[in-house]
Short mmCIF file of C-alpha atoms and ligand atoms in Angstrom, two decimals:
data_model
loop_
_atom_site.label_atom_id
_atom_site.label_comp_id
_atom_site.label_asym_id
_atom_site.label_seq_id
_atom_site.Cartn_x
_atom_site.Cartn_y
_atom_site.Cartn_z
CA MET O 1 286.43 81.03 -70.32
CA PHE O 2 288.03 78.18 -72.24
CA ASP O 3 286.20 77.27 -75.45
CA LEU O 4 285.51 73.53 -75.60
CA LYS O 5 283.45 73.57 -78.80
CA GLY O 6 284.74 70.99 -81.27
CA LYS O 7 286.96 69.27 -78.72
CA THR O 8 286.48 65.61 -77.73
CA ALA O 9 285.70 64.04 -74.36
CA PHE O 10 286.35 60.36 -73.57
CA ILE O 11 284.11 59.11 -70.77
CA THR O 12 284.29 55.76 -69.00
CA GLY O 13 281.07 54.46 -67.47
CA ALA O 14 278.85 56.60 -69.70
CA SER O 15 275.88 54.21 -69.63
CA SER O 16 274.43 55.55 -66.38
CA GLY O 17 274.51 58.16 -63.63
CA ILE O 18 277.28 60.73 -63.55
CA GLY O 19 278.98 59.54 -66.75
CA LYS O 20 275.75 59.68 -68.72
CA GLU O 21 274.96 63.21 -67.48
CA CYS O 22 278.48 64.30 -68.42
CA ALA O 23 277.86 63.01 -71.94
CA LYS O 24 274.70 65.11 -72.13
CA ILE O 25 276.20 68.38 -70.93
CA TYR O 26 279.26 68.09 -73.15
CA ALA O 27 277.12 67.23 -76.19
CA LYS O 28 274.84 70.21 -75.50
CA ASN O 29 277.91 72.42 -75.52
CA GLY O 30 279.31 71.18 -78.80
CA VAL O 31 281.88 68.69 -77.52
CA ASN O 32 282.35 65.45 -79.50
CA LEU O 33 282.13 62.27 -77.48
CA ILE O 34 283.77 58.89 -77.12
CA LEU O 35 281.54 56.97 -74.74
CA THR O 36 282.44 53.65 -73.16
CA ALA O 37 280.81 51.17 -70.77
CA ARG O 38 280.06 47.45 -70.57
CA ARG O 39 276.32 47.82 -71.40
CA PHE O 40 276.53 48.70 -75.08
CA GLU O 41 272.74 48.86 -75.52
CA LYS O 42 272.58 51.72 -73.00
CA LEU O 43 275.22 53.58 -74.99
CA GLU O 44 273.21 53.04 -78.16
CA GLU O 45 270.14 54.61 -76.51
CA LEU O 46 272.21 57.53 -75.27
CA LYS O 47 273.79 58.08 -78.68
CA LYS O 48 270.30 58.38 -80.17
CA GLU O 49 269.31 60.89 -77.49
CA LEU O 50 272.37 63.00 -78.26
CA GLU O 51 271.84 63.07 -82.03
CA ILE O 52 270.08 66.46 -81.87
CA PHE O 53 273.23 68.19 -80.67
CA ASN O 54 275.16 67.87 -83.91
CA VAL O 55 278.30 66.38 -82.37
CA THR O 56 279.98 63.06 -83.15
CA VAL O 57 279.21 60.34 -80.63
CA ASP O 58 281.39 57.22 -80.89
CA ILE O 59 280.39 54.38 -78.59
CA TYR O 60 282.41 51.37 -77.50
CA GLU O 61 281.72 48.41 -75.27
CA LEU O 62 284.58 48.50 -72.81
CA ASP O 63 285.28 46.91 -69.46
CA VAL O 64 288.00 49.01 -67.84
CA LYS O 65 289.20 45.92 -65.99
CA GLU O 66 290.31 44.39 -69.30
CA ARG O 67 293.74 45.94 -69.81
CA ASP O 68 294.28 44.58 -73.32
CA SER O 69 290.88 45.83 -74.51
CA VAL O 70 291.55 49.25 -73.02
CA ASN O 71 294.91 49.38 -74.79
CA LYS O 72 293.43 48.23 -78.08
CA LEU O 73 290.63 50.77 -78.01
CA ILE O 74 292.83 53.71 -77.07
CA GLU O 75 295.46 52.76 -79.67
CA SER O 76 292.74 52.55 -82.33
CA LEU O 77 291.44 56.09 -81.77
CA ASN O 78 292.17 58.42 -84.65
CA LYS O 79 292.16 61.45 -82.36
CA THR O 80 293.38 62.12 -78.84
CA PRO O 81 290.56 63.35 -76.63
CA PHE O 82 291.05 66.70 -74.95
CA ILE O 83 289.05 65.59 -71.90
CA LEU O 84 289.36 62.22 -70.17
CA ILE O 85 286.72 61.49 -67.53
CA ASN O 86 287.76 58.52 -65.40
CA ASN O 87 284.28 57.84 -64.06
CA ALA O 88 283.65 54.07 -64.30
CA GLY O 89 283.38 52.67 -60.81
CA LEU O 90 281.26 50.89 -58.29
CA ALA O 91 280.71 49.88 -54.72
CA SER O 92 279.94 46.21 -54.31
CA GLY O 93 278.62 45.12 -50.93
CA LEU O 94 278.65 46.85 -47.57
CA ASN O 95 280.07 44.46 -45.00
CA LYS O 96 282.47 44.44 -42.11
CA ILE O 97 285.97 43.64 -43.29
CA GLN O 98 285.87 40.31 -41.43
CA ASP O 99 282.78 39.34 -43.47
CA GLY O 100 284.03 40.73 -46.79
CA ASP O 101 283.32 38.93 -50.04
CA PHE O 102 286.37 38.40 -52.22
CA GLU O 103 284.40 38.82 -55.43
CA ASP O 104 283.12 42.21 -54.22
CA TRP O 105 286.63 43.23 -53.23
CA ASP O 106 288.13 42.22 -56.57
CA ALA O 107 285.37 44.01 -58.52
CA MET O 108 286.01 47.28 -56.67
CA ILE O 109 289.81 47.13 -56.72
CA ASP O 110 289.96 45.99 -60.34
CA THR O 111 287.50 48.64 -61.54
CA ASN O 112 287.94 51.71 -59.35
CA LEU O 113 291.70 51.46 -58.96
CA LYS O 114 293.22 49.25 -61.64
CA GLY O 115 290.62 50.20 -64.27
CA LEU O 116 291.32 53.89 -63.77
CA LEU O 117 295.03 53.13 -64.04
CA ASN O 118 294.55 51.05 -67.19
CA VAL O 119 292.77 53.88 -68.99
CA SER O 120 295.13 56.55 -67.71
CA ARG O 121 298.31 54.63 -68.53
CA PHE O 122 297.34 54.27 -72.18
CA MET O 123 295.74 57.69 -72.64
CA ILE O 124 298.17 59.98 -70.80
CA PRO O 125 301.15 59.44 -73.15
CA LYS O 126 298.92 60.50 -76.05
CA MET O 127 297.81 63.60 -74.17
CA ILE O 128 301.42 64.41 -73.30
CA LYS O 129 302.33 64.21 -77.00
CA GLU O 130 299.73 66.90 -77.68
CA ASN O 131 300.72 68.78 -74.53
CA LYS O 132 297.14 69.63 -73.71
CA GLY O 133 294.04 68.23 -72.08
CA HIS O 134 292.15 67.80 -68.86
CA ILE O 135 291.82 64.61 -66.81
CA ILE O 136 288.86 64.34 -64.46
CA ASN O 137 289.09 61.57 -61.88
CA ILE O 138 285.86 60.74 -60.08
CA GLY O 139 286.78 60.12 -56.47
CA SER O 140 284.37 60.29 -53.55
CA ILE O 141 283.88 61.60 -50.05
CA ALA O 142 284.70 57.94 -49.34
CA GLY O 143 288.26 58.79 -50.39
CA HIS O 144 288.56 61.40 -47.66
CA GLN O 145 286.81 59.70 -44.79
CA VAL O 146 286.32 56.03 -43.94
CA TYR O 147 282.83 54.95 -42.86
CA GLN O 148 281.63 51.78 -41.20
CA ASN O 149 281.52 48.82 -43.60
CA GLY O 150 282.94 50.96 -46.39
CA ASN O 151 286.45 49.48 -45.97
CA VAL O 152 287.47 48.31 -49.47
CA TYR O 153 285.36 50.88 -51.36
CA ASN O 154 286.96 53.53 -49.12
CA ALA O 155 290.40 52.11 -49.89
CA THR O 156 289.82 52.33 -53.64
CA LYS O 157 288.65 55.93 -53.40
CA PHE O 158 291.55 56.88 -51.09
CA ALA O 159 293.69 55.40 -53.87
CA VAL O 160 291.94 57.58 -56.47
CA ASN O 161 292.67 60.57 -54.24
CA ALA O 162 296.36 59.56 -54.12
CA LEU O 163 296.53 58.93 -57.86
CA ASN O 164 294.94 62.30 -58.57
CA GLN O 165 297.68 63.95 -56.52
CA ALA O 166 300.29 61.77 -58.22
CA MET O 167 299.04 62.71 -61.70
CA ASN O 168 299.21 66.37 -60.76
CA LEU O 169 302.85 65.88 -59.73
CA ASP O 170 303.85 63.69 -62.66
CA LEU O 171 302.18 65.92 -65.27
CA ASN O 172 303.59 69.11 -63.86
CA GLY O 173 305.49 70.86 -66.62
CA THR O 174 302.88 69.91 -69.21
CA ASN O 175 299.71 71.84 -70.02
CA ILE O 176 297.54 68.94 -68.87
CA ARG O 177 295.23 69.68 -65.96
CA VAL O 178 294.13 67.04 -63.46
CA THR O 179 291.07 67.38 -61.23
CA SER O 180 289.34 64.99 -58.90
CA ILE O 181 285.66 65.54 -58.28
CA ASP O 182 284.72 63.86 -55.03
CA PRO O 183 280.97 63.63 -54.41
CA GLY O 184 278.94 62.61 -51.40
CA ALA O 185 275.62 60.88 -51.99
CA VAL O 186 274.42 61.12 -55.60
CA GLU O 187 271.24 59.28 -56.54
CA THR O 188 272.21 57.03 -59.46
CA GLU O 189 272.37 53.27 -59.96
CA PHE O 190 275.27 53.31 -57.48
CA SER O 191 273.36 51.93 -54.47
CA ILE O 192 271.43 49.39 -56.57
CA VAL O 193 274.80 48.05 -57.69
CA ARG O 194 276.20 48.21 -54.16
CA PHE O 195 273.28 46.16 -52.83
CA HIS O 196 273.44 43.71 -55.74
CA GLY O 197 270.11 44.74 -57.27
CA ASP O 198 268.10 45.22 -54.05
CA VAL O 199 266.18 48.34 -55.09
CA ASN O 200 264.36 48.81 -51.74
CA LYS O 201 267.61 48.81 -49.84
CA ALA O 202 269.08 51.19 -52.39
CA ASN O 203 266.15 53.62 -52.19
CA ASN O 204 266.47 53.75 -48.40
CA VAL O 205 269.90 55.33 -48.74
CA TYR O 206 268.33 58.49 -50.17
CA LYS O 207 265.34 58.78 -47.83
CA GLY O 208 264.93 61.76 -45.51
CA PHE O 209 267.20 64.21 -47.32
CA THR O 210 267.80 65.62 -50.79
CA PRO O 211 270.72 63.82 -52.40
CA LEU O 212 272.80 65.22 -55.23
CA LYS O 213 271.62 64.53 -58.76
CA PRO O 214 274.07 63.19 -61.32
CA GLU O 215 273.53 66.34 -63.37
CA ASP O 216 274.77 68.42 -60.38
CA ILE O 217 278.10 66.62 -60.64
CA ALA O 218 278.16 66.86 -64.44
CA ASN O 219 277.62 70.63 -64.19
CA ILE O 220 280.58 70.96 -61.84
CA ILE O 221 282.78 68.81 -64.07
CA TYR O 222 281.81 70.87 -67.10
CA PHE O 223 282.51 74.09 -65.18
CA VAL O 224 286.05 73.12 -64.16
CA THR O 225 286.90 72.18 -67.74
CA THR O 226 285.78 75.58 -69.02
CA LEU O 227 288.13 77.57 -66.82
CA ASP O 228 291.02 79.42 -68.42
CA GLU O 229 294.02 77.22 -69.11
CA HIS O 230 296.19 78.65 -66.33
CA ILE O 231 293.64 77.51 -63.69
CA ASN O 232 293.86 73.95 -62.40
CA ILE O 233 291.33 73.00 -59.73
CA GLN O 234 292.96 69.93 -58.25
CA ASN O 235 290.10 68.72 -56.10
CA ILE O 236 286.46 69.43 -55.31
CA LEU O 237 284.65 67.73 -52.44
CA VAL O 238 280.91 68.19 -52.95
CA THR O 239 278.12 66.83 -50.78
CA PRO O 240 274.37 67.28 -50.46
CA THR O 241 273.74 70.23 -48.17
CA ALA O 242 272.01 67.86 -45.77
CA GLN O 243 274.98 65.47 -45.61
CA ASP O 244 277.60 66.09 -42.97
CA ARG O 245 281.09 64.89 -43.65
CA LYS O 246 280.08 61.35 -42.69
CA SER O 247 278.63 58.85 -45.11
CA VAL O 248 274.90 58.51 -45.44
CA VAL O 249 274.98 54.71 -45.79
P1 NDP X 301 276.20 54.26 -61.71
O1 NDP X 301 276.14 52.85 -61.20
O2 NDP X 301 274.95 54.93 -62.10
O3 NDP X 301 277.23 54.33 -62.93
C1 NDP X 301 278.44 53.64 -62.91
C2 NDP X 301 279.00 53.57 -64.32
O4 NDP X 301 280.25 52.87 -64.29
C3 NDP X 301 278.08 52.82 -65.26
O5 NDP X 301 278.02 53.51 -66.48
C4 NDP X 301 278.76 51.48 -65.43
O6 NDP X 301 278.51 51.00 -66.75
C5 NDP X 301 280.24 51.88 -65.28
N1 NDP X 301 281.08 50.75 -64.92
C6 NDP X 301 281.06 50.01 -63.80
N2 NDP X 301 282.00 49.05 -63.86
C7 NDP X 301 282.61 49.18 -65.08
C8 NDP X 301 283.64 48.50 -65.73
N3 NDP X 301 284.24 47.44 -65.19
N4 NDP X 301 284.03 48.92 -66.95
C9 NDP X 301 283.42 49.98 -67.53
N5 NDP X 301 282.44 50.67 -66.97
C10 NDP X 301 282.04 50.27 -65.75
O7 NDP X 301 276.94 55.07 -60.56
P2 NDP X 301 277.51 56.58 -60.50
O8 NDP X 301 277.20 57.33 -61.69
O9 NDP X 301 277.08 57.10 -59.20
O10 NDP X 301 279.06 56.25 -60.40
C11 NDP X 301 280.04 56.88 -61.20
C12 NDP X 301 281.28 57.13 -60.37
O11 NDP X 301 280.95 58.02 -59.32
C13 NDP X 301 281.86 55.89 -59.70
O12 NDP X 301 283.27 55.94 -59.81
C14 NDP X 301 281.43 56.03 -58.25
O13 NDP X 301 282.32 55.39 -57.37
C15 NDP X 301 281.49 57.54 -58.11
N6 NDP X 301 280.75 58.11 -57.00
C16 NDP X 301 279.41 57.90 -56.90
C17 NDP X 301 278.72 58.47 -55.84
C18 NDP X 301 277.26 58.23 -55.61
O14 NDP X 301 276.78 58.47 -54.48
N7 NDP X 301 276.51 57.80 -56.62
C19 NDP X 301 279.40 59.33 -54.87
C20 NDP X 301 280.81 59.44 -55.07
C21 NDP X 301 281.44 58.88 -56.12
P3 NDP X 301 278.29 49.48 -67.17
O15 NDP X 301 277.64 48.77 -66.03
O16 NDP X 301 277.42 49.60 -68.38
O17 NDP X 301 279.66 49.00 -67.49
C1 8X3 X 302 279.76 57.12 -52.95
C2 8X3 X 302 279.30 57.94 -51.79
O1 8X3 X 302 279.04 58.05 -49.29
O2 8X3 X 302 278.38 55.96 -50.37
O3 8X3 X 302 281.11 57.24 -53.19
O4 8X3 X 302 280.68 56.52 -50.14
S1 8X3 X 302 279.36 57.08 -50.34
#
């Protein structure tokens, strides 16, 4: 197994859900953290929670859509993280394409696709300089299979799938590993965000079956990063046992 103790993980979207659970599992296992998200107060709470683990936890308010801020933050880091978790993302709305809302579309494209690119473009050259590291891209089952009304969210996650493959090609010849973790339904704030704060509608998504928990995904992410350095898992598609390969929404 690869020893991660003392290494650093940079996580986007660490204020909630999968990103937050990743922060916890890495901290528990002695990995220092650089945590980013727009809701700084949530990061402050999380930092307090992680104090017991005796790792450094640096927190930054960051909107991955803001290219200049992403650049500034990454340039200002005094160490290059070993692990980059490109997790920040959202679904906004669930409408037929002919009824689509441009604000929803922009939010998803600018965050899930361009935001992931912003972070990667500034971080990867630093990782290449060190010739080591592991990039985890959070895709989705939505990046393998289109579902009704998923249109633009699907398109962004198909793009993540393509970029994950592209990173694997472009980083070949370095020691940097690239993995996309592509979950089905995970119960987080995801559906509340998708339905613009309508909690009842969000809760309905997870009724009648056992969804994945964000810690399930964090465990898998942690596992792939602990494999020996010659092993590169390029992609994992993981769904609740009760979910077929279609979407649950
Ligand atoms: P949550 O809504 O619980 O978490 C999303 C995280 O992304 C939050 O920390 C949020 O922080 C952050 N975020 C959103 N927009 C931005 C932005 N512009 N800049 C920085 N951070 C941002 O949902 P999940 O944990 O479920 O989602 C995490 C990832 O997992 C997403 O990429 C999602 O597409 C993917 N995914 C989720 C699935 C699910 O069923 N839940 C299934 C498959 C994939 P803040 O608002 O503080 O900025
Ligand atoms: C989130 C899971 O099935 O709503 O990516 O697309 S799904």
